[in-house]
PDB file of C-alpha atoms in Angstrom:
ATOM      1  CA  UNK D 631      88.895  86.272 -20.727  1.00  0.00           C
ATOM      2  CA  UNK D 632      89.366  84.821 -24.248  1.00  0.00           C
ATOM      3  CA  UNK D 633      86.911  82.883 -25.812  1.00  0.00           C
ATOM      4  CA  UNK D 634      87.939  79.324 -27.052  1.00  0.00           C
ATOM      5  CA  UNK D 635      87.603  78.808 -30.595  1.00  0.00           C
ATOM      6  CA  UNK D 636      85.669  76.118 -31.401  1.00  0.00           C
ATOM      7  CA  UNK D 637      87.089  72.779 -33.267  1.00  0.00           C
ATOM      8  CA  UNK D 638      85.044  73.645 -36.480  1.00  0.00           C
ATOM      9  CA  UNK D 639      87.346  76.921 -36.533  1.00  0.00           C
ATOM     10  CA  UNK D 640      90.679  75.423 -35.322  1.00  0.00           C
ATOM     11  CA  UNK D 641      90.455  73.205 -37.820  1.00  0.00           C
ATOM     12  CA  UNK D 642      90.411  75.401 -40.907  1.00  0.00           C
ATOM     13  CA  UNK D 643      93.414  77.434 -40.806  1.00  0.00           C
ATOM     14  CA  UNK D 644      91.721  80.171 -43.245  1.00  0.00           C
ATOM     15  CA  UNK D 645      88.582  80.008 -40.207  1.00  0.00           C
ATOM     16  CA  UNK D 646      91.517  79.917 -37.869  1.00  0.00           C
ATOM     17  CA  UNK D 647      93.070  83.022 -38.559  1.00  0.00           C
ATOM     18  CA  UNK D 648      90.523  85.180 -39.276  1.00  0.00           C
ATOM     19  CA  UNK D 649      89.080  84.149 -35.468  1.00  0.00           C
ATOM     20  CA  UNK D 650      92.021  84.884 -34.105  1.00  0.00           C
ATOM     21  CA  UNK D 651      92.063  88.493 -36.232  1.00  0.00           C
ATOM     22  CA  UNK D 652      88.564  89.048 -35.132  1.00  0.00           C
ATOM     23  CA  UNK D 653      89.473  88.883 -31.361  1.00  0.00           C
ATOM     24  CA  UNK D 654      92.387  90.471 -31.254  1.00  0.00           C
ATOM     25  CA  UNK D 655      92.300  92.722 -28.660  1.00  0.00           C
ATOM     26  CA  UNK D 656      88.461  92.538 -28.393  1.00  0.00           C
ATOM     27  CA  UNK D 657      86.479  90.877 -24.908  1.00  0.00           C
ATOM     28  CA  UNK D 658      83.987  88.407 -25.894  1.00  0.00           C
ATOM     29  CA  UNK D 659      81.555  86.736 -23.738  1.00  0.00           C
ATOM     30  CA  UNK D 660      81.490  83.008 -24.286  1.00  0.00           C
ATOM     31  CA  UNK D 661      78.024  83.050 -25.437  1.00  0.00           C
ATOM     32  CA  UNK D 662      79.447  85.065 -28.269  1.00  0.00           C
ATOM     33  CA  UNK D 663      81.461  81.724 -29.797  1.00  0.00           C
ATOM     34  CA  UNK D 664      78.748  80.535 -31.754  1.00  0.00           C
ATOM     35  CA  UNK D 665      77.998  84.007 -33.442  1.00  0.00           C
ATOM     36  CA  UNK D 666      82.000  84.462 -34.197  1.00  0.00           C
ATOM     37  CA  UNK D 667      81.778  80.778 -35.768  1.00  0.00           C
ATOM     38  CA  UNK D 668      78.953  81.758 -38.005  1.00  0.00           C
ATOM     39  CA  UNK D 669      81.147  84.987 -39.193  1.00  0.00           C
ATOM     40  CA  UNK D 670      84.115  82.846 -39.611  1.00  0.00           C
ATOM     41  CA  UNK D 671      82.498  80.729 -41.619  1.00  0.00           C
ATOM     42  CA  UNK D 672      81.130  83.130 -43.989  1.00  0.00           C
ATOM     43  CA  UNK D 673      84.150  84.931 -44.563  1.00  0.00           C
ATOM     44  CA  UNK D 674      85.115  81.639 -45.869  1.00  0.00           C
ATOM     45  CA  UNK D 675      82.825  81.355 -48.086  1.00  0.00           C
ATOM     46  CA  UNK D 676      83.278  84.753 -49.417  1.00  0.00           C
ATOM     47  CA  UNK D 677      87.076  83.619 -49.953  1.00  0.00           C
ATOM     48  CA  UNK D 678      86.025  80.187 -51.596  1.00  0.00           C
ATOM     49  CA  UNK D 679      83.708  82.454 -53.747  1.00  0.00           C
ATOM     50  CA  UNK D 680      86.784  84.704 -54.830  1.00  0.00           C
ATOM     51  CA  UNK D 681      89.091  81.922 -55.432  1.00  0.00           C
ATOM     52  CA  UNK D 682      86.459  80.219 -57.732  1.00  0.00           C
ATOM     53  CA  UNK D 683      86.054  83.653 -59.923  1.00  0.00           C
ATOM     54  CA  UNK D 684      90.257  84.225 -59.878  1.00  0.00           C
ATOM     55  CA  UNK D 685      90.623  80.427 -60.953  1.00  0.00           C
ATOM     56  CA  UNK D 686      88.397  81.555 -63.752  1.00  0.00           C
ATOM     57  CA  UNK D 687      90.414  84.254 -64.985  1.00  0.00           C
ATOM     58  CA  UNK D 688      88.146  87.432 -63.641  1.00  0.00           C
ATOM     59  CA  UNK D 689      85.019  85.865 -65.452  1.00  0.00           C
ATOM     60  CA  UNK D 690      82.015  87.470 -63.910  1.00  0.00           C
ATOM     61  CA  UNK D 691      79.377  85.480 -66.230  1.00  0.00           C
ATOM     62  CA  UNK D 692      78.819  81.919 -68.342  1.00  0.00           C
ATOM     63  CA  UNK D 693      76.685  80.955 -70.932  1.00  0.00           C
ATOM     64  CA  UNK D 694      74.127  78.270 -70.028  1.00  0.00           C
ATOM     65  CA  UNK D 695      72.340  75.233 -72.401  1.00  0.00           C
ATOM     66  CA  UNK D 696      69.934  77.854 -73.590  1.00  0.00           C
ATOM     67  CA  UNK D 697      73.226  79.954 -74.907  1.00  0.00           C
ATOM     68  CA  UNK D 698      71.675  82.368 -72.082  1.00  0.00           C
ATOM     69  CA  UNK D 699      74.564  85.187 -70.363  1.00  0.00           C
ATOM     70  CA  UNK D 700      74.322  84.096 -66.816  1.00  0.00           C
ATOM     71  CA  UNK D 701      75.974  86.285 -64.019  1.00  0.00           C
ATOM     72  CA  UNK D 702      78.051  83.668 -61.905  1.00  0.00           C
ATOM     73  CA  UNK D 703      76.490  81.747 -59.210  1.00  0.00           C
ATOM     74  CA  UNK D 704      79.684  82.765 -56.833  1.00  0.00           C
ATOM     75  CA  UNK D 705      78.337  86.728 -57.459  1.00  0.00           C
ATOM     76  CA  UNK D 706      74.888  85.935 -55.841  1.00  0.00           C
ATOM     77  CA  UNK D 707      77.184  84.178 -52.850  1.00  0.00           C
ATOM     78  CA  UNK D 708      79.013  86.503 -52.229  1.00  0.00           C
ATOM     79  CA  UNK D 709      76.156  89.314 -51.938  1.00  0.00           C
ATOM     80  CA  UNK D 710      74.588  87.239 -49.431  1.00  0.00           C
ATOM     81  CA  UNK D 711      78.132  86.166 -47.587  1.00  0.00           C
ATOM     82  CA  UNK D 712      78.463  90.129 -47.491  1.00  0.00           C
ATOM     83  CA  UNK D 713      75.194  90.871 -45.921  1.00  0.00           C
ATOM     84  CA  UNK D 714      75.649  88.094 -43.378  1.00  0.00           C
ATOM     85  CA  UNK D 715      79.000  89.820 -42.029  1.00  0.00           C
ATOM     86  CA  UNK D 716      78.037  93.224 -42.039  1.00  0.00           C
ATOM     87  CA  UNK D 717      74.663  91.457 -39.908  1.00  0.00           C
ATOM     88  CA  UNK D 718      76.956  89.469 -37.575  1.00  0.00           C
ATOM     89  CA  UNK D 719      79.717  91.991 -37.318  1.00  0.00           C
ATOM     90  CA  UNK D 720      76.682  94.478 -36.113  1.00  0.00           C
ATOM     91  CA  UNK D 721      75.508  91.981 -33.874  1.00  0.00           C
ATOM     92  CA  UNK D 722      79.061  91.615 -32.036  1.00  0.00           C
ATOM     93  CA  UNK D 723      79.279  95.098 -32.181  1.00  0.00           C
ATOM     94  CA  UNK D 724      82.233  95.276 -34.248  1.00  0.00           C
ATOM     95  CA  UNK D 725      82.960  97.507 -37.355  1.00  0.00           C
ATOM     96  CA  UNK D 726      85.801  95.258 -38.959  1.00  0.00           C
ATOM     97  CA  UNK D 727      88.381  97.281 -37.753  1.00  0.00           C
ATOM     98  CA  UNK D 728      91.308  96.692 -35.782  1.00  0.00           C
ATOM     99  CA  UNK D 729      89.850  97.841 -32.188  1.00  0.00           C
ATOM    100  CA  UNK D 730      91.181 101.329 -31.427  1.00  0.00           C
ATOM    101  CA  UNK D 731      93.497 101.985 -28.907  1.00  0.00           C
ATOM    102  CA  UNK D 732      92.132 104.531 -25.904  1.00  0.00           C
ATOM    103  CA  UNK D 733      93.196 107.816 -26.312  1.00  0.00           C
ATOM    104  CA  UNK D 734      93.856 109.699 -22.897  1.00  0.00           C
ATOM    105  CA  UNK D 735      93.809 113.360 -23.055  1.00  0.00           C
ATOM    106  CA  UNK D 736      91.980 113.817 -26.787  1.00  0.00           C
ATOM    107  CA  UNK D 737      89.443 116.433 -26.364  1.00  0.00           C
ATOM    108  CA  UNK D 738      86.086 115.230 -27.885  1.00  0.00           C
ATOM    109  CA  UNK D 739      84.034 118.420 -29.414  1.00  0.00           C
ATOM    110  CA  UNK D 740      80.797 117.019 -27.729  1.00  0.00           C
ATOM    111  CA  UNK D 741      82.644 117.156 -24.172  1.00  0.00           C
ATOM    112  CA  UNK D 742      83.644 120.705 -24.855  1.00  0.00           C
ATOM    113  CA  UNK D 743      80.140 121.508 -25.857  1.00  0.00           C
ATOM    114  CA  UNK D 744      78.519 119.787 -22.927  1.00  0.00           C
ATOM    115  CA  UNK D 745      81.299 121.407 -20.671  1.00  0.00           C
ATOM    116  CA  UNK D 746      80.126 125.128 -22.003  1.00  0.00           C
ATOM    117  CA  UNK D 747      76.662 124.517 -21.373  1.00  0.00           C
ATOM    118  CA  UNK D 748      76.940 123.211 -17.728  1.00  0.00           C
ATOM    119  CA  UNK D 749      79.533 126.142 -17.061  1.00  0.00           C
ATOM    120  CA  UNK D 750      76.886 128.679 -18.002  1.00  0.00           C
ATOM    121  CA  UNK D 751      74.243 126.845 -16.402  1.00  0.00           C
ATOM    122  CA  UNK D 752      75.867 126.959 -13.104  1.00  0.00           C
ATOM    123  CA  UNK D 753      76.270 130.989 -14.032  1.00  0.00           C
ATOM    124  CA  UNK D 754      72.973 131.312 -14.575  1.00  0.00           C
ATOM    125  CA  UNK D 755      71.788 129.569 -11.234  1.00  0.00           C
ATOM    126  CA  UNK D 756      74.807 131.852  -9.445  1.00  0.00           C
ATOM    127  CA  UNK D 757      73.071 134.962 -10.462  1.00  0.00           C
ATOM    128  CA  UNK D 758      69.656 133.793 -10.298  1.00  0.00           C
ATOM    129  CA  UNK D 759      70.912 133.197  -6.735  1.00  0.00           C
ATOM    130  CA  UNK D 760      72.784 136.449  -5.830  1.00  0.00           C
TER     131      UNK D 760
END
């Protein structure tokens, strides 16, 4: 079952799309709307912050009244923006990747290891046994 996106999403077509890139191919629970809003959102603002620094021309600092070098405002935004995805993306247990598709037949090292051990296991109860 999808979840609907809410208005405040729909209506953004930057918020828009990265929803709909989000859960693509992913199952969320409708209680999980407001917490894919919230990521939405600040991917936003980390675009709005990187739109404001290319209008700029790359600048990564001003000068203030004081004739103080300030680091941009948008830098400090964007280091919180980036902490508040990685938080949310954890939280909806996603890794920002595409979801993977399941791979029948792929042997998994850990199986094979787990498979070795039970085999001599039972071999070990067999001629405990005999």
């Amino acid at each position: 079952m999808a979840v609907e996106k809410p208005a405040s999403v729909a209506e953004s077509p930057f918020k828009s799309a990265k929803w709909d890139e989000i859960t693509a191919g992913r199952e969320f629970r409708p209680c999980d709307a407001p917490v894919l809003a919230m990521l939405c959102q600040w991917y936003a603002v980390m675009e709005q912050c990187v739109e404001d620094m290319d209008a700029m021309g790359g600048q990564l600092v001003y000068e203030n009244r004081m004739e103080d070098m300030k680091p941009l405002p948008q830098l400090d935004i964007m280091k919180k923006a980036s902490a508040e995805i990685r938080a949310l993306s954890k939280q909806l247990c996603i890794d920002g990747e595409a979801p993977a598709a399941p791979q029948q037949g792929r042997v998994v090292k850990l199986d094979v290891i787990r498979q070795a051990r039970q085999s001599k296991a039972a071999n070990r109860r067999g001629a405990a046994a005999g």
